[in-house]
Each structure stands twice: as C-alpha cells, then as structure tokens.
Short mmCIF file of N, CA and C in Angstrom, two decimals:
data_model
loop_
_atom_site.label_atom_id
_atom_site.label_comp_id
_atom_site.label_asym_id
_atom_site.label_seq_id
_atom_site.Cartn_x
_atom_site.Cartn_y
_atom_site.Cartn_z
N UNK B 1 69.54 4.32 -23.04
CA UNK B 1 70.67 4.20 -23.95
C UNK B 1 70.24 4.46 -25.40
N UNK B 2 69.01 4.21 -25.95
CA UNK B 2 68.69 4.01 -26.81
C UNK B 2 67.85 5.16 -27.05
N UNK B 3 67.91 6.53 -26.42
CA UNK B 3 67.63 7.94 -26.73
C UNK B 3 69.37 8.27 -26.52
N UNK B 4 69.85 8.37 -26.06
CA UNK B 4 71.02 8.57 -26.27
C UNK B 4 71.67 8.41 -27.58
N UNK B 5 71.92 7.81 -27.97
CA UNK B 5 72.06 7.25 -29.39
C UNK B 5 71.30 7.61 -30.24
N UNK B 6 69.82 8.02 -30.43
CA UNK B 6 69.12 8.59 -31.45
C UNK B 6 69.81 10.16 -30.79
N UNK B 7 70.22 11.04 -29.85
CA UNK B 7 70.37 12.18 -29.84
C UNK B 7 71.75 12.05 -30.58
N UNK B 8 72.59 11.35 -29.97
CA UNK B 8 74.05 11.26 -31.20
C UNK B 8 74.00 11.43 -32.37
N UNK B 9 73.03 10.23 -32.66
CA UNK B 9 72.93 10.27 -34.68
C UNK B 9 72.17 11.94 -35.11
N UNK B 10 71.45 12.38 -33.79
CA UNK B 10 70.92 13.73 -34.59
C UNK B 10 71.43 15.16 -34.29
N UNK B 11 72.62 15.07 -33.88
CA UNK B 11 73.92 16.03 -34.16
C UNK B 11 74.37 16.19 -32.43
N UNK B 12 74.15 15.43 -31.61
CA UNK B 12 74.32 15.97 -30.16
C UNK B 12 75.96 15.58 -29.86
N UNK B 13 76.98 16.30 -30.27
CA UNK B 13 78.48 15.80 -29.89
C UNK B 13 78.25 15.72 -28.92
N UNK B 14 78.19 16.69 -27.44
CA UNK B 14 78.61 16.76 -25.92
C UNK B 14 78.74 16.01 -25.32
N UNK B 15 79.44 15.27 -24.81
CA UNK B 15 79.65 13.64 -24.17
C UNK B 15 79.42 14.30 -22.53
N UNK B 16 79.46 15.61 -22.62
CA UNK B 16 78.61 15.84 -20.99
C UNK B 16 77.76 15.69 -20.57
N UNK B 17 76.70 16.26 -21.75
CA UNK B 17 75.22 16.87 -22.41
C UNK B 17 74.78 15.43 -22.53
N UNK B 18 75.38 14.45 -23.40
CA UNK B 18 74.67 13.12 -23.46
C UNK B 18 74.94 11.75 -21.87
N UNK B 19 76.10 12.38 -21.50
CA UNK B 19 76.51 11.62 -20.08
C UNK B 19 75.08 12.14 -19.33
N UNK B 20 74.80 13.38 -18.82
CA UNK B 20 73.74 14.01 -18.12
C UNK B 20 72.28 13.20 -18.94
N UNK B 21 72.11 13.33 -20.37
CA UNK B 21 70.71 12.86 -20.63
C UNK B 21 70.36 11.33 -20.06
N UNK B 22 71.57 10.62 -19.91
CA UNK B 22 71.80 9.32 -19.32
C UNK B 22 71.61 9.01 -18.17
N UNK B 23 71.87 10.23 -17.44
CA UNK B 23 72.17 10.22 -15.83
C UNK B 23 70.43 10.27 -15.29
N UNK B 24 69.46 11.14 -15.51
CA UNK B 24 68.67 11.85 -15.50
C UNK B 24 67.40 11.23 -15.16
N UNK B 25 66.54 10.16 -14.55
CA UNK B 25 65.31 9.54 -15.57
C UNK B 25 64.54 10.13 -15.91
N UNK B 26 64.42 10.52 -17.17
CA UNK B 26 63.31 11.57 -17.65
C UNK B 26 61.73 11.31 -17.38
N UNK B 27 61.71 9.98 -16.87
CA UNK B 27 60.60 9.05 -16.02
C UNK B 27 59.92 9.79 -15.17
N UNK B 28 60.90 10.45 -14.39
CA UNK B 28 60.48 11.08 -12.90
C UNK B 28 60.01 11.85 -13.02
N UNK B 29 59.37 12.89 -14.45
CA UNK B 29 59.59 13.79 -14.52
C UNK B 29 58.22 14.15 -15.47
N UNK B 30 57.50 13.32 -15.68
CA UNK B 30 56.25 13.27 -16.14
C UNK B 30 55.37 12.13 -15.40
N UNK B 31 54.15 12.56 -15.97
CA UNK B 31 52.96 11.97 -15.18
C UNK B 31 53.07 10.26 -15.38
N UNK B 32 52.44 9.80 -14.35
CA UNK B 32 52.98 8.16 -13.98
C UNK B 32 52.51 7.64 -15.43
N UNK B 33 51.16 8.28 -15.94
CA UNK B 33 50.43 7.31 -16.79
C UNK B 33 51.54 7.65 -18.61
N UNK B 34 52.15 8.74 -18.93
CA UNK B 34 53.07 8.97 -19.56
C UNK B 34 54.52 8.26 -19.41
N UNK B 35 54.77 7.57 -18.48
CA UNK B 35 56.03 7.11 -18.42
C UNK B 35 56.77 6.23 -19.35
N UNK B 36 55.80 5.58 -19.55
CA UNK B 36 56.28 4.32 -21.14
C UNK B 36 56.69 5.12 -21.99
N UNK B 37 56.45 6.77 -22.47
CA UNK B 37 56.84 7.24 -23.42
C UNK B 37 57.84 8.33 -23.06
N UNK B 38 58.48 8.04 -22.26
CA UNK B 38 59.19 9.19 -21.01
C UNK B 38 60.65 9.17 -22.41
N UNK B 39 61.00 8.24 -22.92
CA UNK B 39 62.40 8.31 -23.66
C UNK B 39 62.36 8.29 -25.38
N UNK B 40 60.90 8.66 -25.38
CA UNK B 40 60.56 9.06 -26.56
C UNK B 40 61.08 10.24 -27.18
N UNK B 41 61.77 10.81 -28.29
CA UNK B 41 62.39 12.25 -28.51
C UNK B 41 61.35 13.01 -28.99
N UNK B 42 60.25 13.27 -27.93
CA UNK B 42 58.96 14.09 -28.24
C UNK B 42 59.16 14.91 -26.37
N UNK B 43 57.99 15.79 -26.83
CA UNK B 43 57.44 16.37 -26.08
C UNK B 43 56.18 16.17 -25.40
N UNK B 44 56.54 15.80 -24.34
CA UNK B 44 54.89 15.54 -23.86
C UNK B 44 53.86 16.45 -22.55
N UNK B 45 53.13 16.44 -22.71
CA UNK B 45 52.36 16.96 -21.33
C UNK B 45 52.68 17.14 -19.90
N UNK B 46 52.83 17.97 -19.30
CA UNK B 46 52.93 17.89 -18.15
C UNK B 46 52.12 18.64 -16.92
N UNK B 47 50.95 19.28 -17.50
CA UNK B 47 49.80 19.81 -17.21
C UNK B 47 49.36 21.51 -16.89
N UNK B 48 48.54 22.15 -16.85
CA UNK B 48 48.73 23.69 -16.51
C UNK B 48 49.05 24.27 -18.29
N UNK B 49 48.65 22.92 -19.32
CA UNK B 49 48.74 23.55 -20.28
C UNK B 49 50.33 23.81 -21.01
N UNK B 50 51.27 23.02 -20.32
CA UNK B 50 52.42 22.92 -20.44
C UNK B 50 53.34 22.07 -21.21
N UNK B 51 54.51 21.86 -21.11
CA UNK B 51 54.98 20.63 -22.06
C UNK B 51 56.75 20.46 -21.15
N UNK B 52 56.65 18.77 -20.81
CA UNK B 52 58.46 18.94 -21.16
C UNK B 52 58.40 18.90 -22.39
N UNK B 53 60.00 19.68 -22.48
CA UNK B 53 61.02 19.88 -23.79
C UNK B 53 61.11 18.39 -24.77
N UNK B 54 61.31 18.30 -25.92
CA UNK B 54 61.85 17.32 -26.28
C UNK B 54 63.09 17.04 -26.17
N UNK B 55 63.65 15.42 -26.02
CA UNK B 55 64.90 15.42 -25.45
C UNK B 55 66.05 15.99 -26.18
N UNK B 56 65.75 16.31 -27.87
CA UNK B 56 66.54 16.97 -28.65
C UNK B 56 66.87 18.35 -28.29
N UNK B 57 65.83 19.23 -28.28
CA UNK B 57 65.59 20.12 -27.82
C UNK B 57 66.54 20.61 -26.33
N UNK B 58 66.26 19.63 -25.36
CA UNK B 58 66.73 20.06 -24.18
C UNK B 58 68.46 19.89 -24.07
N UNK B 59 68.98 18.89 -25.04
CA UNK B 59 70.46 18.59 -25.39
C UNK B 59 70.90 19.39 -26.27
N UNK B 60 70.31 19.95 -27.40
CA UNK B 60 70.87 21.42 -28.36
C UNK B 60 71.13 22.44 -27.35
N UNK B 61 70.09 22.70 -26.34
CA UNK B 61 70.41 24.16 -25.45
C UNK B 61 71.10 24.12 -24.64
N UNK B 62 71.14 22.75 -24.09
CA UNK B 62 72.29 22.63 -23.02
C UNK B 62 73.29 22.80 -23.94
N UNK B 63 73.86 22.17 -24.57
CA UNK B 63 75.08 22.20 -25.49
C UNK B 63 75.31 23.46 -26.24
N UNK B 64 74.20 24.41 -26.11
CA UNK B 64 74.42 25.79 -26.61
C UNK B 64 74.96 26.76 -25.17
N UNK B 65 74.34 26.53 -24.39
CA UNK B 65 75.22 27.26 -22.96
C UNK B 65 75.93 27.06 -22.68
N UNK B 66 76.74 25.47 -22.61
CA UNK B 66 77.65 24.99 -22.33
C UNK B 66 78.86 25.48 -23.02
N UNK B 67 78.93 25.21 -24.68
CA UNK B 67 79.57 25.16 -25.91
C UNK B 67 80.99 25.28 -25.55
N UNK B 68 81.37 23.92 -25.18
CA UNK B 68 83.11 23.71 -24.64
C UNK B 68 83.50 24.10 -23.01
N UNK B 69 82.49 25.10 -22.30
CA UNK B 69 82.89 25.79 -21.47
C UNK B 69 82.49 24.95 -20.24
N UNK B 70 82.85 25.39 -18.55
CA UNK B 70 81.96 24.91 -17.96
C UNK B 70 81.17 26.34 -17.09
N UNK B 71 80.03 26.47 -17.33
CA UNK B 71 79.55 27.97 -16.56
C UNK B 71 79.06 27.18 -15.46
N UNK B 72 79.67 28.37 -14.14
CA UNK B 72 79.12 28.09 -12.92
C UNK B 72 78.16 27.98 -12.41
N UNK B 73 77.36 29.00 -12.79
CA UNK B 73 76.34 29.88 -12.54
C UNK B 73 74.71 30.25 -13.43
N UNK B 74 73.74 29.02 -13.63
CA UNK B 74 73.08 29.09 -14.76
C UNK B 74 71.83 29.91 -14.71
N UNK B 75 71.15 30.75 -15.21
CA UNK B 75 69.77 31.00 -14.64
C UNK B 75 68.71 30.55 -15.67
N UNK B 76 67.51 29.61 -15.10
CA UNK B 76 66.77 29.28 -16.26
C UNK B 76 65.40 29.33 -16.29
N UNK B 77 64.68 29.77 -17.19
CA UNK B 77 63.37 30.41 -17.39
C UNK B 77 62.07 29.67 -17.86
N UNK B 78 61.49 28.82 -16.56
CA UNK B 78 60.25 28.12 -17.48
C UNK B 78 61.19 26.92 -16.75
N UNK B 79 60.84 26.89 -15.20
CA UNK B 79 61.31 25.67 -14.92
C UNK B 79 60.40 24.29 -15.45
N UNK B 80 59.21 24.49 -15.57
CA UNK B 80 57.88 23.35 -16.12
C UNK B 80 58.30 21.91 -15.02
N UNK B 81 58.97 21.20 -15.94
CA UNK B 81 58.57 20.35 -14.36
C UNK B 81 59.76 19.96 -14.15
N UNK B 82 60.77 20.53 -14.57
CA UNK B 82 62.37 20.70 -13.77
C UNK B 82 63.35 19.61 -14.62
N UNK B 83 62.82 18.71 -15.47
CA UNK B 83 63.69 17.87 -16.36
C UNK B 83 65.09 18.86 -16.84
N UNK B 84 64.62 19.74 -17.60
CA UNK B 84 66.37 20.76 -17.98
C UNK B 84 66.98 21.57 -16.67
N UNK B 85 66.07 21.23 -15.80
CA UNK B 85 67.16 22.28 -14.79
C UNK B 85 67.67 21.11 -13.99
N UNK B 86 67.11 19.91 -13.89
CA UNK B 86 68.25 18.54 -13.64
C UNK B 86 69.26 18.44 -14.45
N UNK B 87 69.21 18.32 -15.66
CA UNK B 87 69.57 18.19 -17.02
C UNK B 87 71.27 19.20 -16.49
N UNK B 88 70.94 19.98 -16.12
CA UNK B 88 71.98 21.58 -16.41
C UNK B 88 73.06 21.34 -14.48
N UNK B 89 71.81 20.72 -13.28
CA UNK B 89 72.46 20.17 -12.19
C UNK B 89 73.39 19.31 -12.30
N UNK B 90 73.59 18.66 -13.14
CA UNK B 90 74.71 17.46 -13.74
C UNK B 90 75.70 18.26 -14.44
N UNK B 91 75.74 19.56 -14.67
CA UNK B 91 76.66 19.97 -15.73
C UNK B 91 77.39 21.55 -14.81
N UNK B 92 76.25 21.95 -14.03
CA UNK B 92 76.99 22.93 -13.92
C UNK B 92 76.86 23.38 -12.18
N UNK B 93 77.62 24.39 -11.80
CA UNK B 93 77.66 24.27 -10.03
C UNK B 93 76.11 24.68 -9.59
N UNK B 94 76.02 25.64 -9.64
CA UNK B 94 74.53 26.01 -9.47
C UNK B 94 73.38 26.61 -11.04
N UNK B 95 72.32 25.87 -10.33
CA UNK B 95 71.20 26.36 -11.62
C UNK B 95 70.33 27.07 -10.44
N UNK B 96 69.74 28.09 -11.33
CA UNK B 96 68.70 29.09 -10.76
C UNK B 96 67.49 29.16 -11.59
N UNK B 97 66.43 28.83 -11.12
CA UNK B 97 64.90 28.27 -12.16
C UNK B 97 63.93 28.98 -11.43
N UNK B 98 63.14 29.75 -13.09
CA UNK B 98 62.16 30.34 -12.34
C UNK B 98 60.67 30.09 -12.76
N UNK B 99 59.92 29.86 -12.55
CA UNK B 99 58.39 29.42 -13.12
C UNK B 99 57.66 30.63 -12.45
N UNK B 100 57.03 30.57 -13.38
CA UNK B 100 55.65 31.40 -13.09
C UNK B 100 54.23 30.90 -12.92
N UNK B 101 54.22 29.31 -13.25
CA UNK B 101 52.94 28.36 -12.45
C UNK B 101 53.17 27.91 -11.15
N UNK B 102 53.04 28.48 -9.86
CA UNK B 102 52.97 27.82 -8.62
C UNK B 102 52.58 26.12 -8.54
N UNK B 103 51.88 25.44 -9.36
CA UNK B 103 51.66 24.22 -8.99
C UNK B 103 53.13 23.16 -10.17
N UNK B 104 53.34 23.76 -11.02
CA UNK B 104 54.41 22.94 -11.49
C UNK B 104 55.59 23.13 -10.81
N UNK B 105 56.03 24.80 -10.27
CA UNK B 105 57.04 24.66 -9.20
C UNK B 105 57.30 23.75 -7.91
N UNK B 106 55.97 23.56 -7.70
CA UNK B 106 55.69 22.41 -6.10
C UNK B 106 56.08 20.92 -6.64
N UNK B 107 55.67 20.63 -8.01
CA UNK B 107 56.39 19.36 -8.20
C UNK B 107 57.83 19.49 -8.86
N UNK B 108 58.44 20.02 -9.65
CA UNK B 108 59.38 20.17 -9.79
C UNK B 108 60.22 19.89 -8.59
N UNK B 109 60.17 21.04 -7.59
CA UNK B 109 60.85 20.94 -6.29
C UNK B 109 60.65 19.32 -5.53
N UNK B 110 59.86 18.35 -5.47
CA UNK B 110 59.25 17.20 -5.22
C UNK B 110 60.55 16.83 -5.64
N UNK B 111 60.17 16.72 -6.86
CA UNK B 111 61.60 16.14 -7.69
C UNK B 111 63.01 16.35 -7.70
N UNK B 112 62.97 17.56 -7.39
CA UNK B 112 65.02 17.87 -7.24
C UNK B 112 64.95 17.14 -5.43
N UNK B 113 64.20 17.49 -5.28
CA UNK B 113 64.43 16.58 -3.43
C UNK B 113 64.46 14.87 -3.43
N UNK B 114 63.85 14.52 -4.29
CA UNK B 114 63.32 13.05 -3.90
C UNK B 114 64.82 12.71 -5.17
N UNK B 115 65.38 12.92 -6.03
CA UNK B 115 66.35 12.70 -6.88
C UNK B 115 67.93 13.33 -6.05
N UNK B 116 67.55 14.57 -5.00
CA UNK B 116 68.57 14.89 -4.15
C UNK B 116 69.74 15.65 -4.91
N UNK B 117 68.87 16.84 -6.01
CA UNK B 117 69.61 17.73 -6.49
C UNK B 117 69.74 19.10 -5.71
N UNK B 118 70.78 19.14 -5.44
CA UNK B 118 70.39 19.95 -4.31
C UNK B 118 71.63 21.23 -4.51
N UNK B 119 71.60 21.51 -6.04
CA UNK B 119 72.38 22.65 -6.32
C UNK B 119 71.34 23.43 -7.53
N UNK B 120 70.14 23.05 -6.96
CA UNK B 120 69.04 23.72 -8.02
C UNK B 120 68.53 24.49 -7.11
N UNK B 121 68.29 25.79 -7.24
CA UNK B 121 67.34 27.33 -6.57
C UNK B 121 66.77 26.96 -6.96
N UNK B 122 65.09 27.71 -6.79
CA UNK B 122 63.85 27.76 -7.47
C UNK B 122 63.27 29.24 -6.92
N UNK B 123 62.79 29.49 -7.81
CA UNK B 123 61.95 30.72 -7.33
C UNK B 123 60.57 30.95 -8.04
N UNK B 124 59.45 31.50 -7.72
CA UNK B 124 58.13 31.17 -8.09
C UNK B 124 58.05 33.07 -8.47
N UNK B 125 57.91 32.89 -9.80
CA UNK B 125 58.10 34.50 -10.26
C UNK B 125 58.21 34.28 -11.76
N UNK B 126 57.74 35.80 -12.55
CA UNK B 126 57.55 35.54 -14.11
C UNK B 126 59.29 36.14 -14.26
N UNK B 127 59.20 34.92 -14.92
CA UNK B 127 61.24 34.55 -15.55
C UNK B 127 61.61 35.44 -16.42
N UNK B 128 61.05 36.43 -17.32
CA UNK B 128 61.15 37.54 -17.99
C UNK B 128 62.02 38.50 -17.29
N UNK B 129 61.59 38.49 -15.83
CA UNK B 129 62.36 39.32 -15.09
C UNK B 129 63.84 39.01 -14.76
N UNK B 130 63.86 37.65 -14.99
CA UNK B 130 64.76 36.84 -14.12
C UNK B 130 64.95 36.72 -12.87
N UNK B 131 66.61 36.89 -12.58
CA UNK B 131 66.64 36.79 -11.06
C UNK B 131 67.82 37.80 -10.84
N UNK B 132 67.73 38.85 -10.28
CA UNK B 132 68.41 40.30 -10.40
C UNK B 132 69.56 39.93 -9.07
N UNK B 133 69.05 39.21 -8.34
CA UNK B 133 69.67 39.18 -7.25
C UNK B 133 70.75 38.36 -7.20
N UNK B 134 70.49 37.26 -7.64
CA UNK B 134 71.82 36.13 -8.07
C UNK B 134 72.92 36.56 -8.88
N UNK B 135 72.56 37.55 -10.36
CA UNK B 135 72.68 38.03 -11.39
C UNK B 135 74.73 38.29 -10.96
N UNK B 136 75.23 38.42 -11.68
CA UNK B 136 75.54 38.12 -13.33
C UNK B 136 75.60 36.04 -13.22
N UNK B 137 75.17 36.26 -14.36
CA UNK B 137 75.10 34.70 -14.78
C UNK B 137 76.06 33.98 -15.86
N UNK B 138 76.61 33.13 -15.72
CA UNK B 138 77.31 32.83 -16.75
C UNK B 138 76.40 32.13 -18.18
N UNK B 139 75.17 31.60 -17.97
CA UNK B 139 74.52 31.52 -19.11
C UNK B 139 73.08 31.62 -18.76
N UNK B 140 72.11 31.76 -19.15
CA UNK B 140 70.69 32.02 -19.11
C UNK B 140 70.28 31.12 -20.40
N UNK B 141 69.41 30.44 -19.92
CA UNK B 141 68.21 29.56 -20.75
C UNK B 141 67.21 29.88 -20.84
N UNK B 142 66.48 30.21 -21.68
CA UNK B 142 64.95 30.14 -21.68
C UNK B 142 64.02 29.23 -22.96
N UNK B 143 62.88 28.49 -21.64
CA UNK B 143 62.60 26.92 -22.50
C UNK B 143 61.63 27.71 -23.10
N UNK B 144 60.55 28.62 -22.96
CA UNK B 144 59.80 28.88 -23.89
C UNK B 144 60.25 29.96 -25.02
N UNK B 145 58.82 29.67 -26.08
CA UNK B 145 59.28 30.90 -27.17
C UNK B 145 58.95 32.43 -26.54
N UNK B 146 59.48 32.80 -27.47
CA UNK B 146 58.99 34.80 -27.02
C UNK B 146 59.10 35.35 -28.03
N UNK B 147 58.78 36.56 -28.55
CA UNK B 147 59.07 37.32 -29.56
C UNK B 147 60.15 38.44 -29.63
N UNK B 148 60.45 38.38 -28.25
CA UNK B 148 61.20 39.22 -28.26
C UNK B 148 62.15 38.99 -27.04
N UNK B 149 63.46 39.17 -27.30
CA UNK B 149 64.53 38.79 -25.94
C UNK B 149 64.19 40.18 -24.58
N UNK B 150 64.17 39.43 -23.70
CA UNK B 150 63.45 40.53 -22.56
C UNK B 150 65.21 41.33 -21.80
N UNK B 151 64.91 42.45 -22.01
CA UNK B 151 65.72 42.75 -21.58
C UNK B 151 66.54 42.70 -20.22
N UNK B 152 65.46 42.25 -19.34
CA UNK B 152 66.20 42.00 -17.76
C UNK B 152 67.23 41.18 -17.78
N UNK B 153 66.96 40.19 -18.65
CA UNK B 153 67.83 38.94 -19.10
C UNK B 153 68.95 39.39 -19.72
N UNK B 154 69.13 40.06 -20.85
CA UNK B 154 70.41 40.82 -21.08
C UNK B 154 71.45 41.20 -20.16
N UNK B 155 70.07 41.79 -19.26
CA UNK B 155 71.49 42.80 -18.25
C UNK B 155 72.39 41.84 -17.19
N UNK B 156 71.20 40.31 -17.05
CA UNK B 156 71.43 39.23 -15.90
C UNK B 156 72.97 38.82 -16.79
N UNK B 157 73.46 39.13 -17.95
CA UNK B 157 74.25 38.10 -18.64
C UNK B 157 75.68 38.37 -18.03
N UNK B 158 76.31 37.59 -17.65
CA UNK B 158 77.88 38.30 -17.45
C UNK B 158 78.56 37.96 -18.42
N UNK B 159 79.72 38.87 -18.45
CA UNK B 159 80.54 38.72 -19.67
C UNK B 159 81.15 37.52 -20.03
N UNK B 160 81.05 36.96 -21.51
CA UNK B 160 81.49 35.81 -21.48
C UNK B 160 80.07 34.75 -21.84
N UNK B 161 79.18 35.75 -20.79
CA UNK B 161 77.89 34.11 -21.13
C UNK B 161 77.30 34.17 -22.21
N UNK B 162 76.43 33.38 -22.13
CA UNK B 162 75.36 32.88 -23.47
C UNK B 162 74.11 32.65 -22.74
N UNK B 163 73.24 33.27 -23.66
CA UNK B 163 71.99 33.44 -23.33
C UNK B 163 71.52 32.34 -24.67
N UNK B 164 70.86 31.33 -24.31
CA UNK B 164 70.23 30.48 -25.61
C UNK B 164 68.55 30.73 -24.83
N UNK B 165 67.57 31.13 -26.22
CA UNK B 165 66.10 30.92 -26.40
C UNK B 165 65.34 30.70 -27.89
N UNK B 166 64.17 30.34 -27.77
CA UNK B 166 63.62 29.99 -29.47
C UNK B 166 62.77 31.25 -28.90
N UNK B 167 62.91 31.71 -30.19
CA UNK B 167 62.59 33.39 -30.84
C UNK B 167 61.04 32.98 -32.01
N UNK B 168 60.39 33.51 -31.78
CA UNK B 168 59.35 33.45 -32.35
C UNK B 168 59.38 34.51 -33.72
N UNK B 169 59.21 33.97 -35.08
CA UNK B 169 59.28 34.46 -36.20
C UNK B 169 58.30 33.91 -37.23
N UNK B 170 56.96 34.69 -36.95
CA UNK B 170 55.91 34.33 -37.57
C UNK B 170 55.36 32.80 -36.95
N UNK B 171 55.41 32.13 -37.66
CA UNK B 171 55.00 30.80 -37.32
C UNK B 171 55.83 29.68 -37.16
N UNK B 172 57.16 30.41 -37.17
CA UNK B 172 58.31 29.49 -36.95
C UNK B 172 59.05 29.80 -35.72
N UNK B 173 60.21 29.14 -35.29
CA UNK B 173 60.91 29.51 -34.11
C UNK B 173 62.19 29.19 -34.30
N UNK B 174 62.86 30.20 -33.93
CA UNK B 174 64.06 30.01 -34.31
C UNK B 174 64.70 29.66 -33.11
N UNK B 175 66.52 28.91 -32.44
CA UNK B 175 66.49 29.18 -31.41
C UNK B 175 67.82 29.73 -31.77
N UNK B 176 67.65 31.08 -30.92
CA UNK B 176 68.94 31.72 -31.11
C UNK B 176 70.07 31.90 -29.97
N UNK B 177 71.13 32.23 -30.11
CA UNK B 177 72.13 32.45 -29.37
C UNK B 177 72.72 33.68 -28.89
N UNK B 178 72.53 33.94 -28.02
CA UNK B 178 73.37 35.67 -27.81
C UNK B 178 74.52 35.12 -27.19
N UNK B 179 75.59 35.68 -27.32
CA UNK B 179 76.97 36.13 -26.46
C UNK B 179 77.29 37.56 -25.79
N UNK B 180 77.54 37.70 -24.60
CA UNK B 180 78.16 38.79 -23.98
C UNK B 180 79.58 39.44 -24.41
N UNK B 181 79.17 40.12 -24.73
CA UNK B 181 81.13 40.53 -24.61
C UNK B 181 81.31 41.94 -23.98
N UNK B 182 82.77 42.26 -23.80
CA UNK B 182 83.42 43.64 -23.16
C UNK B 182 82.01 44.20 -23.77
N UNK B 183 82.18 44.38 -25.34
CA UNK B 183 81.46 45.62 -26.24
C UNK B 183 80.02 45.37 -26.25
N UNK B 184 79.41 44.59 -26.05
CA UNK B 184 77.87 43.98 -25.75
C UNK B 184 77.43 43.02 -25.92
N UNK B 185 76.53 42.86 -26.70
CA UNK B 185 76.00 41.19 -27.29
C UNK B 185 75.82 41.29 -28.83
N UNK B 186 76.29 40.46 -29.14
CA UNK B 186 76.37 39.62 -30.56
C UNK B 186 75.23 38.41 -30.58
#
C-alpha cells in the first residue's frame, strides 16, 4: 500500500496501473535474500547481469501503453524476470514476452505458473525481432534502453498502438512514445 501511494504522489493517475501494482507481489519476483526490499521504488538485481524495473518506471510504461485505452494484445521485450509482463496480465487479454537470457526465461515462467498467469506467452528469442507471428499488436513495450527503435517492432505495431521504450541519448535516456496511425508513426 505504501508503494502505491509513493507511485500516486509521483504522478501515477491509472487506478488500473496502480490496482495491478497492488495486485502483483513484487516479492515473487526477486531473489529470496532481496525480498525485504521488494517494495522499495528502486531497481534491483535479478541476476545474468540484469535488473527488475523500478516500480515507477514499470507504472509510467504501463500507463503509457495503456493511456485510457484497453489493448488486447501486448508484445513485450526484455521479459527479465516477468514482474511487468504480470504487471500488463492484470491489465490486458494477452501479453507476449520475449527474453533473450534462457535462464531468466525458466524463472520467469516458474512464476507466471506458480502465481497462475496464464494469459502470458513467452518466447526465448532476441526481442528486437519481436514476435512476427502473433503481430499486429496493439502496444509493444520495451524494458531496456536502445539507441535506436528496431524496426521489426514498428512493423509488429497495429494501427492505433503505442509502442513505449527509453531511447538512449548520450548518457541520458529518454522514454519515448510512438503512435501508429492510418499515415504512420508519430
């Protein structure tokens, strides 16, 4: 309750986005000896050199794919250890997650089973590509930075969606927003 409420005071309107951060235990979802700090609004370790999201972080992007709408259909890039693609199972009909570390995919999946999310895909493949086959998507996430928006992901977008990622700009990161439309992306 009491990350909930620090995400409120730090601009999170979505009463979906914050219903879901509630729903969620972000507990489950890092290493046993990390758990005391599981509702901390940081980022912590989750091994392979990795990180969950911070909980700010993971409630801006949801609330950036979402933004009023409800998309059916999510595809998301950099499952790590599956906290935002639970996060997005509470919000939307199906999520589609792709990692490119085989051993964080095996627990992730641990986790959507033993929590009994069971409208989360997974696929073990570099997420750049996405997922061509599911494709068109009503929004696409991607948790890490990049320098550049990959184009497979563009084409995965269906009209209407939103593609949210942090864009790498020098030493900063921005996170930006694309929209689909008839005429292209904005």
């Amino acid at each position: 309750d009491r990350l909930v409420k620090r995400l409120r005071d730090n601009g999170i309107r979505d009463e979906r986005v914050l219903n879901a951060i509630a729903t969620i235990p972000r507990h489950e979802f890092v290493d046993e000896a990390l758990s005391s700090r599981a509702y901390e609004d940081t980022a912590l370790p989750i091994g392979l050199g990795q990180t969950i999201s911070q909980p700010w972080v993971v409630a801006k992007m949801t609330e950036a794919v979402l933004d009023g709408g409800s998309p059916a259909k999510v595809l998301e890039v950099g499952t790590g250890s599956g906290y935002q693609a639970a996060i997005l199972s509470v919000l939307v009909e199906k999520v589609f997650t792709v990692e490119r570390k085989e051993g964080l995919l095996k627990l992730a999946r641990r986790r959507f089973h033993k929590l009994k999310l069971n409208n989360i895909f997974t696929r073990h493949a570099d997420g750049h590509v996405g997922w061509a086959s599911q494709a068109p998507f009503d929004g696409i996430m991607v948790t890490a930075a990049g320098r550049v928006i990959p184009e497979d992901l563009l084409e995965q977008l269906g009209v209407g969606g939103r593609l949210v990622m942090p864009l790498e700009k020098g030493p900063e990161q921005r996170l930006l927003l694309i929209r689909r439309t008839e005429q292209g992306v904005e």
